[in-house]
Short mmCIF file of C-alpha atoms in Angstrom, two decimals:
data_model
loop_
_atom_site.label_atom_id
_atom_site.label_comp_id
_atom_site.label_asym_id
_atom_site.label_seq_id
_atom_site.Cartn_x
_atom_site.Cartn_y
_atom_site.Cartn_z
CA UNK A 277 -20.41 -18.10 -19.72
CA UNK A 278 -20.22 -14.37 -19.88
CA UNK A 279 -17.17 -13.68 -17.82
CA UNK A 280 -14.31 -15.75 -16.50
CA UNK A 281 -11.79 -13.36 -15.02
CA UNK A 282 -11.60 -10.26 -12.89
CA UNK A 283 -9.27 -7.27 -12.82
CA UNK A 284 -6.04 -8.35 -14.53
CA UNK A 285 -5.56 -7.87 -18.28
CA UNK A 286 -4.19 -10.59 -20.52
CA UNK A 287 -1.11 -8.45 -21.38
CA UNK A 288 -0.30 -8.00 -17.68
CA UNK A 289 -0.72 -11.74 -17.05
CA UNK A 290 1.68 -12.49 -19.93
CA UNK A 291 4.20 -9.89 -18.85
CA UNK A 292 4.33 -11.12 -15.23
CA UNK A 293 4.59 -14.76 -16.36
CA UNK A 294 7.49 -13.89 -18.58
CA UNK A 295 9.20 -12.14 -15.66
CA UNK A 296 8.51 -15.17 -13.44
CA UNK A 297 9.95 -17.46 -16.10
CA UNK A 298 13.14 -15.38 -16.25
CA UNK A 299 13.55 -15.60 -12.44
CA UNK A 300 12.96 -19.31 -12.52
CA UNK A 301 15.64 -19.81 -15.20
CA UNK A 302 18.10 -17.77 -13.08
CA UNK A 303 17.28 -19.88 -10.05
CA UNK A 304 17.87 -23.04 -12.10
CA UNK A 305 21.20 -21.68 -13.37
CA UNK A 306 22.33 -20.94 -9.81
CA UNK A 307 21.30 -24.40 -8.62
CA UNK A 308 23.34 -26.24 -11.31
CA UNK A 309 26.32 -23.89 -11.03
CA UNK A 310 26.85 -23.81 -7.28
CA UNK A 311 26.92 -26.42 -4.54
CA UNK A 312 29.41 -27.98 -2.20
CA UNK A 313 31.86 -27.81 -5.15
CA UNK A 314 31.17 -24.96 -7.70
CA UNK A 315 31.55 -26.03 -11.34
CA UNK A 316 32.24 -24.29 -14.62
CA UNK A 317 29.18 -24.52 -16.92
CA UNK A 318 31.32 -23.93 -20.01
CA UNK A 319 33.70 -26.75 -19.01
CA UNK A 320 30.80 -29.03 -18.08
CA UNK A 321 29.14 -28.51 -21.50
CA UNK A 322 32.32 -28.40 -23.61
CA UNK A 323 34.40 -31.18 -22.01
CA UNK A 324 32.23 -34.29 -21.61
CA UNK A 325 34.89 -36.27 -19.68
CA UNK A 326 35.73 -33.57 -17.16
CA UNK A 327 34.80 -33.76 -13.45
CA UNK A 328 32.57 -30.74 -13.93
CA UNK A 329 30.65 -32.55 -16.68
CA UNK A 330 30.14 -35.62 -14.51
CA UNK A 331 28.87 -33.53 -11.62
CA UNK A 332 26.67 -31.47 -13.93
CA UNK A 333 25.00 -34.29 -15.86
CA UNK A 334 24.75 -36.97 -13.15
CA UNK A 335 24.04 -34.91 -9.99
CA UNK A 336 23.23 -31.19 -10.44
CA UNK A 337 21.00 -31.28 -13.52
CA UNK A 338 18.68 -34.12 -12.53
CA UNK A 339 18.38 -32.77 -9.00
CA UNK A 340 17.56 -29.23 -10.15
CA UNK A 341 15.05 -30.56 -12.74
CA UNK A 342 13.29 -32.59 -10.01
CA UNK A 343 13.18 -29.47 -7.84
CA UNK A 344 11.55 -27.47 -10.67
CA UNK A 345 8.95 -30.14 -11.39
CA UNK A 346 7.98 -30.80 -7.75
CA UNK A 347 8.02 -27.07 -6.72
CA UNK A 348 5.82 -26.17 -9.69
CA UNK A 349 3.27 -28.88 -8.90
CA UNK A 350 3.08 -28.15 -5.18
CA UNK A 351 2.68 -24.38 -5.57
CA UNK A 352 0.19 -24.48 -8.43
CA UNK A 353 -1.87 -27.04 -6.52
CA UNK A 354 -1.71 -24.80 -3.42
CA UNK A 355 -2.99 -21.73 -5.33
CA UNK A 356 -5.83 -23.77 -6.84
CA UNK A 357 -6.86 -25.36 -3.54
CA UNK A 358 -6.87 -22.02 -1.77
CA UNK A 359 -9.28 -20.68 -4.36
CA UNK A 360 -11.34 -23.86 -4.51
CA UNK A 361 -11.75 -24.20 -0.78
CA UNK A 362 -12.00 -20.42 -0.33
CA UNK A 363 -9.47 -20.73 2.47
CA UNK A 364 -6.05 -18.89 2.29
CA UNK A 365 -4.60 -21.45 4.74
CA UNK A 366 -5.28 -24.43 2.55
CA UNK A 367 -2.32 -26.20 0.96
CA UNK A 368 -1.80 -29.35 -1.15
CA UNK A 369 -1.66 -31.57 1.87
CA UNK A 370 -4.96 -30.47 3.32
CA UNK A 371 -7.00 -33.07 1.44
CA UNK A 372 -5.11 -35.91 3.15
CA UNK A 373 -2.77 -36.50 0.19
CA UNK A 374 0.31 -36.17 2.41
CA UNK A 375 -1.09 -38.60 4.94
CA UNK A 376 -1.95 -41.21 2.32
CA UNK A 377 1.41 -40.86 0.57
CA UNK A 378 3.33 -40.98 3.86
CA UNK A 379 1.43 -44.07 5.03
CA UNK A 380 2.08 -45.86 1.72
CA UNK A 381 5.83 -45.10 1.72
CA UNK A 382 6.16 -45.95 5.37
CA UNK A 383 4.65 -49.35 4.81
CA UNK A 384 7.03 -49.97 1.90
CA UNK A 385 10.11 -48.86 3.94
CA UNK A 386 9.05 -50.84 7.04
CA UNK A 387 8.64 -54.07 5.02
CA UNK A 388 11.84 -53.47 3.00
CA UNK A 389 10.11 -53.18 -0.40
CA UNK A 390 12.82 -51.19 -2.10
CA UNK A 391 11.64 -51.79 -5.75
CA UNK A 392 8.39 -52.30 -7.58
CA UNK A 393 9.58 -55.85 -8.37
CA UNK A 394 9.38 -56.68 -4.68
CA UNK A 395 5.88 -55.21 -4.40
CA UNK A 396 4.63 -56.99 -7.54
CA UNK A 397 6.99 -59.91 -8.23
CA UNK A 398 5.30 -60.86 -11.60
CA UNK A 399 6.00 -57.47 -13.14
CA UNK A 400 8.54 -57.64 -15.94
CA UNK A 401 10.80 -55.14 -17.63
CA UNK A 402 12.23 -51.84 -16.38
CA UNK A 403 9.15 -51.06 -14.30
CA UNK A 404 10.21 -53.71 -11.79
CA UNK A 405 13.26 -51.57 -10.87
CA UNK A 406 11.27 -48.44 -10.05
CA UNK A 407 11.11 -47.36 -6.43
CA UNK A 408 8.73 -49.40 -4.24
CA UNK A 409 8.15 -46.55 -1.71
CA UNK A 410 7.38 -44.12 -4.51
CA UNK A 411 4.82 -46.53 -5.96
CA UNK A 412 3.09 -47.13 -2.62
CA UNK A 413 3.25 -43.42 -1.87
CA UNK A 414 1.50 -42.63 -5.16
CA UNK A 415 -1.11 -45.35 -4.52
CA UNK A 416 -1.68 -44.10 -0.95
CA UNK A 417 -2.05 -40.48 -2.14
CA UNK A 418 -4.46 -41.51 -4.89
CA UNK A 419 -6.47 -43.71 -2.52
CA UNK A 420 -6.77 -40.95 0.08
CA UNK A 421 -8.06 -38.52 -2.60
CA UNK A 422 -10.71 -41.02 -3.73
CA UNK A 423 -11.75 -41.52 -0.12
CA UNK A 424 -12.02 -37.75 0.48
CA UNK A 425 -13.94 -37.21 -2.71
CA UNK A 426 -16.34 -40.04 -1.89
CA UNK A 427 -16.89 -38.82 1.66
CA UNK A 428 -17.72 -35.33 0.48
CA UNK A 429 -20.25 -36.37 -2.18
CA UNK A 430 -23.83 -35.23 -1.57
CA UNK A 431 -22.85 -32.14 0.34
CA UNK A 432 -23.42 -29.85 -2.77
CA UNK A 433 -22.55 -26.30 -1.63
CA UNK A 434 -20.72 -27.55 1.48
CA UNK A 435 -18.51 -29.96 -0.52
CA UNK A 436 -15.38 -27.80 -0.17
CA UNK A 437 -15.67 -27.76 3.60
CA UNK A 438 -16.62 -31.48 3.75
CA UNK A 439 -13.52 -32.28 1.69
CA UNK A 440 -11.33 -30.07 3.91
CA UNK A 441 -12.57 -31.63 7.17
CA UNK A 442 -12.36 -35.19 5.77
CA UNK A 443 -8.79 -34.55 4.69
CA UNK A 444 -7.83 -33.21 8.10
CA UNK A 445 -9.33 -36.24 9.84
CA UNK A 446 -7.68 -38.63 7.40
CA UNK A 447 -4.30 -36.96 7.96
CA UNK A 448 -4.72 -37.51 11.74
CA UNK A 449 -5.53 -41.16 11.22
CA UNK A 450 -2.55 -41.65 8.87
CA UNK A 451 -0.22 -39.92 11.38
CA UNK A 452 -1.33 -42.32 14.14
CA UNK A 453 -0.80 -45.36 11.82
CA UNK A 454 2.66 -44.10 10.88
CA UNK A 455 3.60 -43.63 14.49
CA UNK A 456 2.52 -47.18 15.23
CA UNK A 457 4.60 -48.50 12.27
CA UNK A 458 7.65 -46.51 13.39
CA UNK A 459 7.28 -47.91 16.91
CA UNK A 460 7.35 -51.45 15.56
CA UNK A 461 10.17 -50.89 13.00
CA UNK A 462 13.82 -51.85 13.56
CA UNK A 463 16.31 -48.92 13.96
CA UNK A 464 17.76 -49.21 10.45
CA UNK A 465 14.42 -48.97 8.72
CA UNK A 466 13.22 -46.35 11.16
CA UNK A 467 16.04 -44.01 9.90
CA UNK A 468 14.91 -44.52 6.30
CA UNK A 469 11.36 -43.72 7.25
CA UNK A 470 12.28 -40.56 9.11
CA UNK A 471 14.47 -39.35 6.18
CA UNK A 472 11.68 -39.89 3.68
CA UNK A 473 9.13 -38.13 5.90
CA UNK A 474 11.46 -35.10 6.11
CA UNK A 475 11.34 -34.64 2.30
CA UNK A 476 14.44 -34.64 0.07
CA UNK A 477 15.37 -34.15 -3.64
CA UNK A 478 17.06 -37.31 -4.95
CA UNK A 479 18.77 -38.14 -8.27
CA UNK A 480 15.99 -39.63 -10.35
CA UNK A 481 16.70 -41.13 -13.78
CA UNK A 482 15.74 -39.43 -17.01
CA UNK A 483 12.73 -41.65 -17.69
CA UNK A 484 11.30 -40.92 -14.18
CA UNK A 485 11.88 -37.19 -14.61
CA UNK A 486 10.15 -37.31 -18.00
CA UNK A 487 7.09 -39.03 -16.58
CA UNK A 488 6.98 -36.62 -13.64
CA UNK A 489 7.27 -33.59 -15.99
CA UNK A 490 4.50 -34.96 -18.21
CA UNK A 491 2.21 -35.51 -15.22
CA UNK A 492 2.81 -31.95 -13.89
CA UNK A 493 2.39 -30.47 -17.37
CA UNK A 494 -1.03 -32.08 -17.76
CA UNK A 495 -2.34 -31.31 -14.24
CA UNK A 496 -1.01 -27.74 -14.14
CA UNK A 497 -2.44 -27.27 -17.64
CA UNK A 498 -5.90 -28.30 -16.35
CA UNK A 499 -5.55 -25.89 -13.41
CA UNK A 500 -4.61 -23.00 -15.73
CA UNK A 501 -7.40 -23.82 -18.18
CA UNK A 502 -10.01 -23.77 -15.40
CA UNK A 503 -8.57 -20.80 -13.49
CA UNK A 504 -11.16 -18.37 -15.01
CA UNK A 505 -13.98 -20.55 -13.74
CA UNK A 506 -12.22 -20.75 -10.39
CA UNK A 507 -12.31 -16.93 -10.21
CA UNK A 508 -16.08 -17.06 -10.49
CA UNK A 509 -16.42 -19.94 -8.02
CA UNK A 510 -14.79 -17.84 -5.32
CA UNK A 511 -18.02 -15.71 -5.47
CA UNK A 512 -19.98 -18.68 -4.22
CA UNK A 513 -21.61 -21.67 -5.92
CA UNK A 514 -24.92 -19.99 -6.60
CA UNK A 515 -23.42 -16.88 -8.20
CA UNK A 516 -20.97 -19.06 -10.21
CA UNK A 517 -23.85 -21.24 -11.49
CA UNK A 518 -25.79 -18.13 -12.43
CA UNK A 519 -22.81 -17.02 -14.56
CA UNK A 520 -22.72 -20.35 -16.44
CA UNK A 521 -20.06 -22.29 -14.50
CA UNK A 522 -20.66 -26.04 -14.13
CA UNK A 523 -19.65 -25.93 -10.48
CA UNK A 524 -19.72 -29.60 -9.52
CA UNK A 525 -17.86 -30.77 -12.60
CA UNK A 526 -15.27 -28.00 -12.35
CA UNK A 527 -14.67 -28.74 -8.67
CA UNK A 528 -14.14 -32.49 -9.35
CA UNK A 529 -11.73 -31.79 -12.16
CA UNK A 530 -9.68 -29.35 -10.07
CA UNK A 531 -9.59 -31.68 -7.09
CA UNK A 532 -8.47 -34.57 -9.28
CA UNK A 533 -5.78 -32.41 -11.03
CA UNK A 534 -4.39 -31.01 -7.77
CA UNK A 535 -4.41 -34.39 -6.10
CA UNK A 536 -2.66 -36.16 -8.96
CA UNK A 537 -0.07 -33.34 -9.09
CA UNK A 538 0.67 -33.53 -5.34
CA UNK A 539 0.71 -37.35 -5.38
CA UNK A 540 3.26 -37.39 -8.19
CA UNK A 541 5.43 -34.87 -6.33
CA UNK A 542 5.26 -36.56 -2.94
CA UNK A 543 5.92 -39.96 -4.40
CA UNK A 544 9.33 -38.77 -5.64
CA UNK A 545 10.46 -36.51 -2.79
CA UNK A 546 8.63 -37.30 0.37
CA UNK A 547 6.88 -34.63 2.36
CA UNK A 548 8.00 -31.09 1.47
CA UNK A 549 5.89 -28.58 3.26
CA UNK A 550 5.14 -24.82 2.89
CA UNK A 551 5.85 -24.60 -0.84
CA UNK A 552 2.18 -24.94 -1.66
CA UNK A 553 1.23 -22.58 1.20
CA UNK A 554 3.75 -19.78 1.25
CA UNK A 555 4.34 -19.15 -2.49
CA UNK A 556 0.69 -18.66 -3.49
CA UNK A 557 0.11 -16.55 -0.36
CA UNK A 558 3.03 -14.17 -1.13
CA UNK A 559 1.88 -13.87 -4.79
CA UNK A 560 -1.68 -13.17 -3.79
CA UNK A 561 -0.51 -10.36 -1.46
CA UNK A 562 1.61 -8.91 -4.24
CA UNK A 563 -0.67 -9.25 -7.26
CA UNK A 564 -4.25 -9.85 -6.05
CA UNK A 565 -6.60 -12.86 -6.11
CA UNK A 566 -6.99 -13.40 -9.88
CA UNK A 567 -6.39 -17.17 -10.31
CA UNK A 568 -5.65 -16.75 -14.08
CA UNK A 569 -2.44 -15.03 -12.86
CA UNK A 570 -1.86 -16.82 -9.60
CA UNK A 571 -1.84 -20.39 -10.89
CA UNK A 572 0.90 -19.98 -13.60
CA UNK A 573 2.90 -17.56 -11.39
CA UNK A 574 2.70 -20.00 -8.42
CA UNK A 575 4.00 -22.77 -10.64
CA UNK A 576 7.00 -20.66 -11.64
CA UNK A 577 7.49 -19.27 -8.15
CA UNK A 578 7.25 -22.67 -6.52
CA UNK A 579 9.83 -24.09 -8.91
CA UNK A 580 12.27 -21.28 -8.18
CA UNK A 581 11.63 -21.44 -4.43
CA UNK A 582 12.33 -25.19 -4.12
CA UNK A 583 15.54 -25.23 -6.20
CA UNK A 584 16.87 -22.26 -4.29
CA UNK A 585 15.94 -23.86 -0.91
CA UNK A 586 17.81 -27.01 -2.05
CA UNK A 587 20.79 -24.91 -3.06
CA UNK A 588 20.75 -23.27 0.36
CA UNK A 589 20.71 -26.71 2.01
CA UNK A 590 23.75 -27.83 -0.06
CA UNK A 591 25.79 -24.64 0.40
CA UNK A 592 25.04 -23.54 3.93
CA UNK A 593 25.65 -26.94 5.67
CA UNK A 594 28.71 -27.98 3.58
CA UNK A 595 30.91 -26.98 6.54
CA UNK A 596 29.39 -29.82 8.59
CA UNK A 597 30.04 -32.42 5.85
CA UNK A 598 26.33 -33.15 5.36
CA UNK A 599 23.16 -31.49 4.35
CA UNK A 600 19.61 -31.51 5.77
CA UNK A 601 16.66 -32.61 3.66
CA UNK A 602 15.17 -29.71 1.65
CA UNK A 603 11.86 -30.19 3.49
CA UNK A 604 13.65 -28.99 6.62
CA UNK A 605 14.80 -25.84 4.86
CA UNK A 606 11.38 -25.01 3.43
CA UNK A 607 9.89 -25.44 6.92
CA UNK A 608 12.54 -23.28 8.56
CA UNK A 609 12.07 -20.53 5.91
CA UNK A 610 8.34 -20.91 5.39
CA UNK A 611 7.14 -21.06 8.96
CA UNK A 612 8.41 -17.70 10.21
CA UNK A 613 7.72 -15.99 6.91
CA UNK A 614 4.13 -17.20 6.86
CA UNK A 615 3.52 -16.05 10.43
CA UNK A 616 4.96 -12.63 9.57
CA UNK A 617 2.69 -12.37 6.49
CA UNK A 618 -0.39 -13.35 8.47
CA UNK A 619 0.17 -10.56 10.98
CA UNK A 620 1.58 -7.91 8.62
CA UNK A 621 -1.67 -5.91 8.66
CA UNK A 622 -2.44 -6.29 12.30
CA UNK A 623 -4.60 -9.44 12.09
CA UNK A 624 -4.13 -13.18 11.65
CA UNK A 625 -5.69 -13.07 8.13
CA UNK A 626 -4.56 -9.68 7.12
CA UNK A 627 -3.97 -9.21 3.39
#
């Protein structure tokens, strides 16, 4: 392979990623410091039995970490899929991952399968206490990806479009099935289903966060490692092959990495939209289309965006004594912003 990147020097990529990392750390610090009840970080870290320490270690820290992990996965996957499908409107849910995950979790909630032990009664140990909806959401997301990949096989150069259209159709089917399940569910379980579908950051245990972080580190690492090839694939399959890129293998690896990343995120938080769409789009407008820069910057930007959106949900609605799911906030912020970006240069795909 003679060339893998275009336009942006390695030093510029490193500098911008360091700047993105600093901004992400600042967002994380704000998320653990402020909320319905502001806390003192020095008191939380220095006085283990204080109220501030309890809030910090049991509520704020795990919630902010989950936001970082999920935001990074969704945005990095969005950037990769937009390059892979050569479509700036693609996002992590376009392949039907959201539909599969939502259908799996809806089934678990409708049948009252709260834990893995209720889904698989013979399973022993700590695994039996893991979330049943999260397990079925992950299985549903993974199953939908395998279906989309199988349906798009044999289309060679049209594979990106075949995968895109199959994902859209699968999402429509899953939405209809979810509507049917909601219609047949009792009111208590219907409330749980609606809350999960809205997308919210919970308080996952350390082991769950560790597994989620490991999954995102591996999948985002694959996306970054293949981002140079992805640059060349945006030129078209024939040109990329002529430059030495194994197009079909690279496409399969990237689809599997993005799908696993999104499935892991959705399984823990439900459906959180616009992170994978708006963050890569803003960064592309600011820094250009080089995926070697966009993928790591999107991971950092998505992490910061989601923890700040969750902070906004906790602070802005404290007056009402409750807070909306963070998926509602990302939709309220992302929808108008994305429309404004689309038309900023006088056309629906300007920029």
